[in-house]
PDB file of C-alpha atoms in Angstrom:
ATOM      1  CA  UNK E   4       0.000   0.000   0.000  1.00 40.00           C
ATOM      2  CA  UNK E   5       1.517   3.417  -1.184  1.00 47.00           C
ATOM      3  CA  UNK E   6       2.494   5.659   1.641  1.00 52.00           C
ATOM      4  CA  UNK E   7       0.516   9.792   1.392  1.00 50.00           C
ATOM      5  CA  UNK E   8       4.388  10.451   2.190  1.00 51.00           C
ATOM      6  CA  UNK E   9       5.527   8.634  -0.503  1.00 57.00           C
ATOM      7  CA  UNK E  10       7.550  11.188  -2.802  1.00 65.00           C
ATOM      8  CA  UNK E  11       5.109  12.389  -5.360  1.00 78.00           C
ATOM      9  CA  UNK E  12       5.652  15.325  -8.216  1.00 84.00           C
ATOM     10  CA  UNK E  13       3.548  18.589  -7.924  1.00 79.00           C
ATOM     11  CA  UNK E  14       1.108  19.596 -10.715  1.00 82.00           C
ATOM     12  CA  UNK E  15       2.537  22.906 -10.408  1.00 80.00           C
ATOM     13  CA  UNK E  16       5.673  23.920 -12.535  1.00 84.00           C
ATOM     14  CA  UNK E  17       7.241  27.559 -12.735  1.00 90.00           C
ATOM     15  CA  UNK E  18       8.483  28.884 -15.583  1.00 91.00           C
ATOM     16  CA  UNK E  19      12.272  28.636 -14.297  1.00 91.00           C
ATOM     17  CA  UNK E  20      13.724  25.519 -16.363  1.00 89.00           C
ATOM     18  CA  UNK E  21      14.663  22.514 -14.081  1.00 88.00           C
ATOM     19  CA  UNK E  22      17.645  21.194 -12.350  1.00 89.00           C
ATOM     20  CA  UNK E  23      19.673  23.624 -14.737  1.00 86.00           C
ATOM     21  CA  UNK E  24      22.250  24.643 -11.899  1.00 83.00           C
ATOM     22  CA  UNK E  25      22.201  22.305  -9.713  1.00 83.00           C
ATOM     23  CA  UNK E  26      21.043  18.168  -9.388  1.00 83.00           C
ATOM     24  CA  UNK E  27      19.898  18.817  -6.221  1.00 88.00           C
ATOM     25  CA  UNK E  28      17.889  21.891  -6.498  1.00 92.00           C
ATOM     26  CA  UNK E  29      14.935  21.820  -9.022  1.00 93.00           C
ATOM     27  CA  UNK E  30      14.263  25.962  -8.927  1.00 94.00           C
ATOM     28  CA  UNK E  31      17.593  27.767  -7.981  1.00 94.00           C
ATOM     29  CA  UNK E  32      16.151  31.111  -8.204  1.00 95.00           C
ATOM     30  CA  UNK E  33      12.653  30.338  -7.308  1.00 96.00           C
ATOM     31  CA  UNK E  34      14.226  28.482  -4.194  1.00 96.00           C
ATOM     32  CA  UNK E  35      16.901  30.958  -3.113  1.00 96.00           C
ATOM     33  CA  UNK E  36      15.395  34.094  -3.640  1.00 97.00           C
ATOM     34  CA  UNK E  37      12.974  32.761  -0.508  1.00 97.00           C
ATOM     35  CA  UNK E  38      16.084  34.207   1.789  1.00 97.00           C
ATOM     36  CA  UNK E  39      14.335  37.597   1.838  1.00 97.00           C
ATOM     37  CA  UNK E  40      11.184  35.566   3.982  1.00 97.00           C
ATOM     38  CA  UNK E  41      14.200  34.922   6.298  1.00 97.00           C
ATOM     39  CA  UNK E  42      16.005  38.828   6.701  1.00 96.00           C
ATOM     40  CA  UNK E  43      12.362  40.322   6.801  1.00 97.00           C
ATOM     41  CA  UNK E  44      10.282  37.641   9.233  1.00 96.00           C
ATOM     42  CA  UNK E  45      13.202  38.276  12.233  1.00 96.00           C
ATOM     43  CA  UNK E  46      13.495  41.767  11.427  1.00 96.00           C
ATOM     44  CA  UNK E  47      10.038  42.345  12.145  1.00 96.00           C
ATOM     45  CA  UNK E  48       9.552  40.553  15.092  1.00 96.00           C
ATOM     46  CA  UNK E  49      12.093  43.214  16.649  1.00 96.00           C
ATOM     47  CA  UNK E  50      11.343  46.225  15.281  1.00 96.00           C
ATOM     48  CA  UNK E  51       7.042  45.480  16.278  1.00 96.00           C
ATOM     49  CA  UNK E  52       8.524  44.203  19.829  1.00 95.00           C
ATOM     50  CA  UNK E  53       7.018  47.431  21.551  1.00 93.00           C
ATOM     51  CA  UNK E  54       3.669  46.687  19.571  1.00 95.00           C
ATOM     52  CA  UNK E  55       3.099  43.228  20.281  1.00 95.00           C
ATOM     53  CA  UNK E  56       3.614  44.171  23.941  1.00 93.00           C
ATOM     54  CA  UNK E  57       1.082  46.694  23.652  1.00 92.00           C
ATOM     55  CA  UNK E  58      -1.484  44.709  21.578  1.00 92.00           C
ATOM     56  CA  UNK E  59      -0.933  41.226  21.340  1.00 89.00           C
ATOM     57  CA  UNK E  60       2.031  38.812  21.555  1.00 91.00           C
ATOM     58  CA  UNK E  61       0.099  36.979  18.371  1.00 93.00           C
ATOM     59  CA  UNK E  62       1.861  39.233  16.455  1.00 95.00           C
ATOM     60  CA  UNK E  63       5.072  37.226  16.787  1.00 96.00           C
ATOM     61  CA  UNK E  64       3.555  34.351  15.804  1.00 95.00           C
ATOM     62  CA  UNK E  65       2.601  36.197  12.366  1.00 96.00           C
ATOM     63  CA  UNK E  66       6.098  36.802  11.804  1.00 96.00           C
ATOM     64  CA  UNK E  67       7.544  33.210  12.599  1.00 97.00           C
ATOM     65  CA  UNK E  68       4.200  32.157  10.246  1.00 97.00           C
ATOM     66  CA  UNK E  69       5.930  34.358   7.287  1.00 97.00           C
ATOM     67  CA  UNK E  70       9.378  32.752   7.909  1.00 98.00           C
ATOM     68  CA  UNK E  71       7.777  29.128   7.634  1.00 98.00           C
ATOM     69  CA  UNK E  72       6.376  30.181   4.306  1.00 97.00           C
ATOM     70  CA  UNK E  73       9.733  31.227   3.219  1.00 97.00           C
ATOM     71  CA  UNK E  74      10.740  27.966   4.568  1.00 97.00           C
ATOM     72  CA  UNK E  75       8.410  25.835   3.250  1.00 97.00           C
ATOM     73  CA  UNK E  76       8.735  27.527   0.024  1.00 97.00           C
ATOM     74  CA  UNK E  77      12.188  26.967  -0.745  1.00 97.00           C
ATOM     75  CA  UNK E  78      11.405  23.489  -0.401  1.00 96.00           C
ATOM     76  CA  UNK E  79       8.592  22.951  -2.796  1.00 96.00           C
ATOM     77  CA  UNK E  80      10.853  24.783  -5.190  1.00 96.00           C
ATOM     78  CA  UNK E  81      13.731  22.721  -4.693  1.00 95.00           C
ATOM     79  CA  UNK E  82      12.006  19.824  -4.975  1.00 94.00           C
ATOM     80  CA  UNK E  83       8.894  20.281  -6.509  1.00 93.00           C
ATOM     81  CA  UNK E  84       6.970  17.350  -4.743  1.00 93.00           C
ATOM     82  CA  UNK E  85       3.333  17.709  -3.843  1.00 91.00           C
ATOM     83  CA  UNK E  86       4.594  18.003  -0.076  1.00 92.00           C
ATOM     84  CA  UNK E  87       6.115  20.991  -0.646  1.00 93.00           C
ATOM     85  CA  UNK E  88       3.546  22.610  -2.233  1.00 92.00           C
ATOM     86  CA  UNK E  89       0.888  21.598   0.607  1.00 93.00           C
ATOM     87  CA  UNK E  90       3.096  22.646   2.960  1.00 94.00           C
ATOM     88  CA  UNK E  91       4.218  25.739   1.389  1.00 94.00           C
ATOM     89  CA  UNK E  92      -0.053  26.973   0.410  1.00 93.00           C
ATOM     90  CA  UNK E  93      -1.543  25.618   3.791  1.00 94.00           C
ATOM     91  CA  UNK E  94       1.108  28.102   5.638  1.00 96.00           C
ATOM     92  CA  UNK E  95      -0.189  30.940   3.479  1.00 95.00           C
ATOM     93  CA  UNK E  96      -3.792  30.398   4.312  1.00 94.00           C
ATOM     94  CA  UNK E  97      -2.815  29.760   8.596  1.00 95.00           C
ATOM     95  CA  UNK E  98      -0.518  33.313   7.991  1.00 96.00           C
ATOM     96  CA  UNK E  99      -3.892  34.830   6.327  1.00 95.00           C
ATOM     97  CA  UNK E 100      -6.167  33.923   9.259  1.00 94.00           C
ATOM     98  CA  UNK E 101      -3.931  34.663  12.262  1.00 95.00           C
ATOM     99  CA  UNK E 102      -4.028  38.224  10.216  1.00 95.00           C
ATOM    100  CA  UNK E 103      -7.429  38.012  10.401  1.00 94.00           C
ATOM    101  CA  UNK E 104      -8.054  37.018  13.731  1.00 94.00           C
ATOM    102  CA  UNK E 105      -6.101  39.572  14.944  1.00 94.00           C
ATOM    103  CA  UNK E 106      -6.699  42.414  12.837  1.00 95.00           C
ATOM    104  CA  UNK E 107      -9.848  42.121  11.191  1.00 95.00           C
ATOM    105  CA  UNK E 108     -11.880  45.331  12.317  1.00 94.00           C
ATOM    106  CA  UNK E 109     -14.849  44.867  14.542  1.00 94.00           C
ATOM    107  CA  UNK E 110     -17.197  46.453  11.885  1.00 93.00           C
ATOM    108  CA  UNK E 111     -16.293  43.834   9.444  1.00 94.00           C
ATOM    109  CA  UNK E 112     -16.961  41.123  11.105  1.00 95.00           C
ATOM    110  CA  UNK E 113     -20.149  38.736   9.594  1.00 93.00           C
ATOM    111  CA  UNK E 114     -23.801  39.903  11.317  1.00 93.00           C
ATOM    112  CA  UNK E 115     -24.520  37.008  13.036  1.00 94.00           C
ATOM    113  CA  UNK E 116     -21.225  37.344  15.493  1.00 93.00           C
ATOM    114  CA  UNK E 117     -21.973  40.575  16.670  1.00 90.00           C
ATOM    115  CA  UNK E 118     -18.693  42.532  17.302  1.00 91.00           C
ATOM    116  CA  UNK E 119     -17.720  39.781  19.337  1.00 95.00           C
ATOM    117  CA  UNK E 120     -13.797  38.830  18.662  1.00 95.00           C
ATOM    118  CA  UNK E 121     -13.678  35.690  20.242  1.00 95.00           C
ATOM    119  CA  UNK E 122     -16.149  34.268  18.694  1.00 96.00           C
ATOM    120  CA  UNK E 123     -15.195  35.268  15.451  1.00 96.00           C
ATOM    121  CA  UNK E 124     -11.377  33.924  16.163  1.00 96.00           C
ATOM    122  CA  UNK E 125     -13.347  31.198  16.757  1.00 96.00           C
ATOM    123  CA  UNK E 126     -15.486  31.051  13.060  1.00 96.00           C
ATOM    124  CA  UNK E 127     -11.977  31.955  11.556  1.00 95.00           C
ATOM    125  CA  UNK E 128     -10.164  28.704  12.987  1.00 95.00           C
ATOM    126  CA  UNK E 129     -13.135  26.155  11.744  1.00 95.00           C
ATOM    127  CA  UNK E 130     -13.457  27.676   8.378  1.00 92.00           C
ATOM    128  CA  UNK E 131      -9.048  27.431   8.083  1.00 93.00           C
ATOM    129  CA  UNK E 132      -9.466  23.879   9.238  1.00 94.00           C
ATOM    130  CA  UNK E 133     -11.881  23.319   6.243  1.00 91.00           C
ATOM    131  CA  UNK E 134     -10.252  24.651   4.619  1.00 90.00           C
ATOM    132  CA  UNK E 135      -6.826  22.790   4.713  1.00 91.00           C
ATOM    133  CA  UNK E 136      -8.441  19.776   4.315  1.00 89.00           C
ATOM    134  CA  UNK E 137     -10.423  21.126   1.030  1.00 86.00           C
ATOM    135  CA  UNK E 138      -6.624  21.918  -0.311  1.00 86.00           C
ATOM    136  CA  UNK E 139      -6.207  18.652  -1.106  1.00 85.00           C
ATOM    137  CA  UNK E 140      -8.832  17.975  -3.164  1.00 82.00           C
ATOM    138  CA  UNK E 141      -7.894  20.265  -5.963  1.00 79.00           C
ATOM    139  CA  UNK E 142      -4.467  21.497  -5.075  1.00 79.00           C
ATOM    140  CA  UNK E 143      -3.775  22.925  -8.694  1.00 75.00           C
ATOM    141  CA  UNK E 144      -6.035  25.631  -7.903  1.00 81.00           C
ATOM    142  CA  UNK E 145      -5.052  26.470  -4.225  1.00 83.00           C
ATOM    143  CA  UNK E 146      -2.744  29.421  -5.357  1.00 81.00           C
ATOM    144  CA  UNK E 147      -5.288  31.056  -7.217  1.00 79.00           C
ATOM    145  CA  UNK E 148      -7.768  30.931  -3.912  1.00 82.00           C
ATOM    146  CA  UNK E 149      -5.255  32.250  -1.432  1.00 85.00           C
ATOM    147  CA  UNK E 150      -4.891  34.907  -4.156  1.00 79.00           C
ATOM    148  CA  UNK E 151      -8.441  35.598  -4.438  1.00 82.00           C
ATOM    149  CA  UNK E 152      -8.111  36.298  -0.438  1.00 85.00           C
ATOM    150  CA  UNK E 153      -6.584  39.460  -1.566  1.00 84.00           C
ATOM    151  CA  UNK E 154     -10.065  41.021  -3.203  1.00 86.00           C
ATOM    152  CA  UNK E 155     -11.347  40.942   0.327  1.00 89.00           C
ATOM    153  CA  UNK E 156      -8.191  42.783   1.793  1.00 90.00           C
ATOM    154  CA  UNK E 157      -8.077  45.224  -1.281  1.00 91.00           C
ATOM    155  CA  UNK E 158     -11.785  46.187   0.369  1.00 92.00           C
ATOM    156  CA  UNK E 159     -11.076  46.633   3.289  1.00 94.00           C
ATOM    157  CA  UNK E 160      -8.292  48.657   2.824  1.00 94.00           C
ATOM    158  CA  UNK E 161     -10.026  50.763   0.504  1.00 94.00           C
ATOM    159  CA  UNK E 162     -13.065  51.671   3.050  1.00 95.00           C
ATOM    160  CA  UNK E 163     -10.893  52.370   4.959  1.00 95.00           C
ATOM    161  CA  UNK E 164      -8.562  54.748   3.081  1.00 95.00           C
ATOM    162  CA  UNK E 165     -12.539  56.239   2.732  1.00 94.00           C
ATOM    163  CA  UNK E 166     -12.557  56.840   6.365  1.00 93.00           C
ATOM    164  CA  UNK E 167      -9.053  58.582   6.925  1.00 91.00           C
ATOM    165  CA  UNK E 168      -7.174  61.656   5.805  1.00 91.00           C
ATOM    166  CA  UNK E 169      -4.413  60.681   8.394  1.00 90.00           C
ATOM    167  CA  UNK E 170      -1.424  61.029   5.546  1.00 91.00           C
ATOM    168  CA  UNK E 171       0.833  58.811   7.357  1.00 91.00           C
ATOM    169  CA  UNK E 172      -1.895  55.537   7.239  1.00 93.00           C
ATOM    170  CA  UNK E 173      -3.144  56.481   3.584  1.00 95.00           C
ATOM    171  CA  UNK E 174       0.991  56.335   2.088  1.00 94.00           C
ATOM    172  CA  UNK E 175       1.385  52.872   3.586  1.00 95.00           C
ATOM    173  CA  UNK E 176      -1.817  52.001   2.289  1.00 96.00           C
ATOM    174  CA  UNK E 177      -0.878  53.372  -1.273  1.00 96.00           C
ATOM    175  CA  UNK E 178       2.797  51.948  -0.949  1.00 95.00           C
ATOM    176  CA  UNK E 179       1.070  48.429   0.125  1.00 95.00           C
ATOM    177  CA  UNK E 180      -1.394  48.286  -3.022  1.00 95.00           C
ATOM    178  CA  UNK E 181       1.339  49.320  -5.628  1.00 96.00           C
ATOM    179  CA  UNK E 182       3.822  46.610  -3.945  1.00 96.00           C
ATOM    180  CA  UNK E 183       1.352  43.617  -3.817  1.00 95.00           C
ATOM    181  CA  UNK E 184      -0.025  44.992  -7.392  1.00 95.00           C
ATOM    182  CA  UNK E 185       3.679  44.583  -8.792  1.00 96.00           C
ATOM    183  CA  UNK E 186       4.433  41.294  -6.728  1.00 96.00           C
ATOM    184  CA  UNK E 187       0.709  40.143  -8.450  1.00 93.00           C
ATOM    185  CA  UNK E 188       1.808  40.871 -11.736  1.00 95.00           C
ATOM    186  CA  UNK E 189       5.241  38.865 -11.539  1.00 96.00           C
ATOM    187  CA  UNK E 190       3.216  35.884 -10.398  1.00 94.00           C
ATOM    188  CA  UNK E 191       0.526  35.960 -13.100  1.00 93.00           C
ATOM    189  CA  UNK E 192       3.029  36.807 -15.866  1.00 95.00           C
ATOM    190  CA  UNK E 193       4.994  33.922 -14.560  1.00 94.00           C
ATOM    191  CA  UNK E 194       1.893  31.373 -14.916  1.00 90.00           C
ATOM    192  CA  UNK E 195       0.308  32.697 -18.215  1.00 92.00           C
ATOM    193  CA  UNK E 196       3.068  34.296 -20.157  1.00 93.00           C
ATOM    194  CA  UNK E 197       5.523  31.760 -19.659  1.00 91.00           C
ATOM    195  CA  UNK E 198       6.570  30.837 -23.371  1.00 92.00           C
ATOM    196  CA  UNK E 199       7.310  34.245 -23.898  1.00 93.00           C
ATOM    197  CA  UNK E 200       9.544  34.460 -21.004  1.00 92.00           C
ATOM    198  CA  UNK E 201      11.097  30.893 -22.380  1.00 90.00           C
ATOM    199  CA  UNK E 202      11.868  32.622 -25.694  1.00 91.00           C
ATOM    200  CA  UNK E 203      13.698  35.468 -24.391  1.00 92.00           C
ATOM    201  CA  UNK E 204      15.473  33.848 -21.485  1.00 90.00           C
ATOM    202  CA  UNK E 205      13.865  35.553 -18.674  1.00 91.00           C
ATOM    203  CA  UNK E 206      13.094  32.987 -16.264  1.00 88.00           C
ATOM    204  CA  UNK E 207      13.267  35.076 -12.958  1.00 92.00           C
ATOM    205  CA  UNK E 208       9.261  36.397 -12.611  1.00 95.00           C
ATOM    206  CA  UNK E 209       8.753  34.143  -9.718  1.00 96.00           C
ATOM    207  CA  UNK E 210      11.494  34.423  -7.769  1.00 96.00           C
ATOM    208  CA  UNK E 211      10.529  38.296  -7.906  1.00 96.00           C
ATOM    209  CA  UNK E 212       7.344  37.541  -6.700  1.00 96.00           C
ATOM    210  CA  UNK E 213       9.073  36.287  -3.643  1.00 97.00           C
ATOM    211  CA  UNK E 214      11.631  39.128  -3.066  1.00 97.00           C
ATOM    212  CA  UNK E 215       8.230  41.368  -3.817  1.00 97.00           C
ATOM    213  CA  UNK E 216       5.502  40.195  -1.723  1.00 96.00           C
ATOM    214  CA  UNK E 217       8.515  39.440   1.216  1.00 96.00           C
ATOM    215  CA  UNK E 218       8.846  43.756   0.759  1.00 95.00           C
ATOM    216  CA  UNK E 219       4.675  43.908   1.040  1.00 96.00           C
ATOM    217  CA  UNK E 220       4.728  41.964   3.983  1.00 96.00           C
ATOM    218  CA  UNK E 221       6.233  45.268   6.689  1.00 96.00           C
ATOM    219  CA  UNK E 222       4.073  47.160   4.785  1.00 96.00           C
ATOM    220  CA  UNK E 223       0.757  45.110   5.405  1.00 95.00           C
ATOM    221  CA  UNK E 224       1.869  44.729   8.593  1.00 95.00           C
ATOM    222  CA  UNK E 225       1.940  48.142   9.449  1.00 96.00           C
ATOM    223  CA  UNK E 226      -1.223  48.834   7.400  1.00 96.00           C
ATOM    224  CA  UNK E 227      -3.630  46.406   9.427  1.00 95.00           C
ATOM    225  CA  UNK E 228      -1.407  47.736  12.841  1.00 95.00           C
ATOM    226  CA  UNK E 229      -2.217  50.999  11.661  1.00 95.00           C
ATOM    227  CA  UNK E 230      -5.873  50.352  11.044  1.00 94.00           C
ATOM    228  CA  UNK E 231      -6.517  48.121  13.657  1.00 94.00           C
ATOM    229  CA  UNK E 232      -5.245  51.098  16.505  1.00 93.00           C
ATOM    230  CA  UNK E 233      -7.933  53.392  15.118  1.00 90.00           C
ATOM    231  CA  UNK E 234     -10.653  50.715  16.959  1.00 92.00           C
ATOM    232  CA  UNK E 235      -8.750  48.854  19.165  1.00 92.00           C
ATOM    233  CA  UNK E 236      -6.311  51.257  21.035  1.00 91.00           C
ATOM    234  CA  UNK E 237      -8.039  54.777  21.549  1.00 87.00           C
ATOM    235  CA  UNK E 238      -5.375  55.091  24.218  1.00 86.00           C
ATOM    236  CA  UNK E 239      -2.197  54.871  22.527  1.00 89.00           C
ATOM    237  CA  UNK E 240      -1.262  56.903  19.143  1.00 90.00           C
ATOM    238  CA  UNK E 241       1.148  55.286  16.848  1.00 92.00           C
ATOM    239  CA  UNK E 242       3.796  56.744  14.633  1.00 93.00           C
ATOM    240  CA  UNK E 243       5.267  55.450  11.350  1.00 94.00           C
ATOM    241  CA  UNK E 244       9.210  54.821  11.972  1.00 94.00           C
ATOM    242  CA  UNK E 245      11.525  53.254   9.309  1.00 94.00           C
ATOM    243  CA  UNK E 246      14.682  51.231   9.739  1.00 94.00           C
ATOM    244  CA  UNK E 247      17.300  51.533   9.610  1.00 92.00           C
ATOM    245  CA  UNK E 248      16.955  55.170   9.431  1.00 90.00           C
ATOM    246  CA  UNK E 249      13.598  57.577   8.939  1.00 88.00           C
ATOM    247  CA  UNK E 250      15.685  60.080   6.768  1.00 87.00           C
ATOM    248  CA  UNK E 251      16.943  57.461   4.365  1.00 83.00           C
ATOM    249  CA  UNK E 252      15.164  57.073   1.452  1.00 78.00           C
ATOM    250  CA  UNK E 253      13.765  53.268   1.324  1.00 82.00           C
ATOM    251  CA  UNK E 254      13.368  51.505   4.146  1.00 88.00           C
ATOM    252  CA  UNK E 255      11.508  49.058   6.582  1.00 93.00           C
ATOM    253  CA  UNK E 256       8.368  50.199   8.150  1.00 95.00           C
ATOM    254  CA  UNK E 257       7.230  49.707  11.635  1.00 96.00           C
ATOM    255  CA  UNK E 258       5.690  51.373  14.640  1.00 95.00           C
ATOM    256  CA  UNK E 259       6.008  53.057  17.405  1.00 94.00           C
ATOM    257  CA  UNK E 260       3.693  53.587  20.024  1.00 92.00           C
ATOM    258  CA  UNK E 261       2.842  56.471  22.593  1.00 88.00           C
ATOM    259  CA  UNK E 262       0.217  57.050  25.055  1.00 81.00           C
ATOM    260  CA  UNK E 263      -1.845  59.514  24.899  1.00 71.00           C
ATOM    261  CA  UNK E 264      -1.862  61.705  28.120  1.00 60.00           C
ATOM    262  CA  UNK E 265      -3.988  64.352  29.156  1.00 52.00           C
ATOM    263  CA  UNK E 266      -1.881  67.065  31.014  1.00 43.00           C
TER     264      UNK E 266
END
C-alpha cells in the first residue's frame, strides 16, 4: 500500500527551467530568492517588539508564520513534490487567518457574530481547518484561492482609506497596493506568459514575486497595525518609523507607540 508520504511530483511547474544549476535543487532562483522571507520575518519581530507588547504577543507568531512560508517555500521549489507545495499553500492560508483574527476590524466582522472577537477567532479557525483539508482535493487551484483572499483585503483597505485623511496611514496604504499589485503581476506573468519568457530567457518572474511580496509583507503589517489602533487602542497613538533610518530614502516600516496623556 503506497504511503501519502511517498515522494510524489507537484502539478505545479514555474516557468524557471529545471535542475539547470544544480542536481539537487529543481528551482535555484525560485528556491533561493525565498532568503528575503528569512532577513524580513526576524526583522520584524524586533522592530514590532514594543507593539506586540502593547497589543498582542500573536503578532510574533505572524512573523515566525511568514518565515515558515519562506521555509516551506524553498522546499517545494527545490524539490517540486506535492509536499512541498501543501506545505508551502496551507502556511499561506494559517498566515492569512492569524491576520485576520487579529486584525480584522470589529465592523467587518459577519452579522450574526456581533462585534464579538472571540467568537469570530473562533469562526476563523473552523473555516481554516476546512479549509486545509479542502486543499487537497484540488491542489492545482489552491494558489489562485489564497490569491483571491486578496479582493477581500483590497476592500477593506479601501473603506478604509474612505474613512481617513491621516497622511501617514493612507501612504502605507498606497505603498502596500502598488507593492502587492507589482508582486501580483510577476506571479501571473509567470503562470500565463511563460513561453514568452522561455523565448527570451527571462526565467526570474517568480522568484521576484518572492523578493516582492517578502517587501509587502512590513508594509501590510503596518497597514492592518495601523488600522486596527484606530478601533482597538483609543489610548495609545502610533507613529510610522523606518529602519534603519527615517531620513533614508527606502526603508523598513514599523511602529512606534505612545500614550496619549492628558496634562
Amino acid at each position: 500500500m503506497p504511503s501519502i508520504f511517498a515522494y510524489q511530483s507537484s502539478e505545479v511547474d514555474w516557468c524557471e527551467s529545471n535542475f539547470q544549476h544544480s542536481e539537487l535543487v529543481a528551482e535555484f532562483y525560485n528556491t533561493f530568492s525565498n532568503v528575503t522571507f528569512f532577513i524580513f520575518g526576524p526583522l520584524m519581530m524586533f522592530l514590532m517588539h514594543p507593539y506586540a507588547q502593547k497589543r498582542s504577543r500573536y503578532v510574533y507568531i505572524i512573523c515566525i508564520l511568514f518565515m515558515v512560508i519562506g521555509l516551506f517555500s524553498m522546499y517545494f521549489h527545490m524539490t517540486l513534490s506535492f509536499l512541498g507545495q501543501l506545505l508551502d499553500e496551507i502556511a499561506i492560508l494559517w498566515l492569512l487567518a492569524s491576520s485576520y483574527s487579529i486584525w480584522m476590524p470589529r465592523c467587518y466582522f459577519p452579522t450574526f457574530l456581533g462585534e464579538n472577537r472571540p467568537h469570530f477567532i473562533c469562526f476563523v479557525i473552523i473555516t481554516t481547518v476546512i479549509s486545509t483539508f479542502l486543499s487537497f482535493l484540488r491542489p492545482v487551484i489552491n494558489a489562485y484561492a489564497l490569491n483571491s483572499i486578496a479582493v477581500h483585503i483590497l476592500y477593506i483597505v479601501f473603506q478604509e482609506y474612505k474613512k481617513t485623511s491621516n497622511k501617514e496611514l493612507r501612504h502605507i496604504m498606497e505603498v502596500s497596493v502598488i507593492l502587492w499589485a507589482f508582486a501580483l503581476t510577476s506571479w501571473i506573468s509567470d503562470r500565463l506568459l511563460c513561453s514568452f519568457w522561455q523565448q527570451i530567457n527571462f526565467f526570474y518572474l517568480h522568484s521576484i514575486w518572492h523578493v516582492l511580496i517578502s517587501i509587502t509583507f512590513p508594509y501590510g503589517m503596518v497597514t492592518m497595525a495601523l488600522v486596527d489602533a484606530r478601533y482597538e487602542m483609543p489610548g495609545h497613538t502610533l507613529k510610522v518609523r523606518y529602519w534603519p533610518r527615517d531620513t533614508w530614502p527606502v526603508g523598513l516600516p514599523y511602529v512606534e507607540v505612545s500614550d496619549n496623556k492628558n496634562c
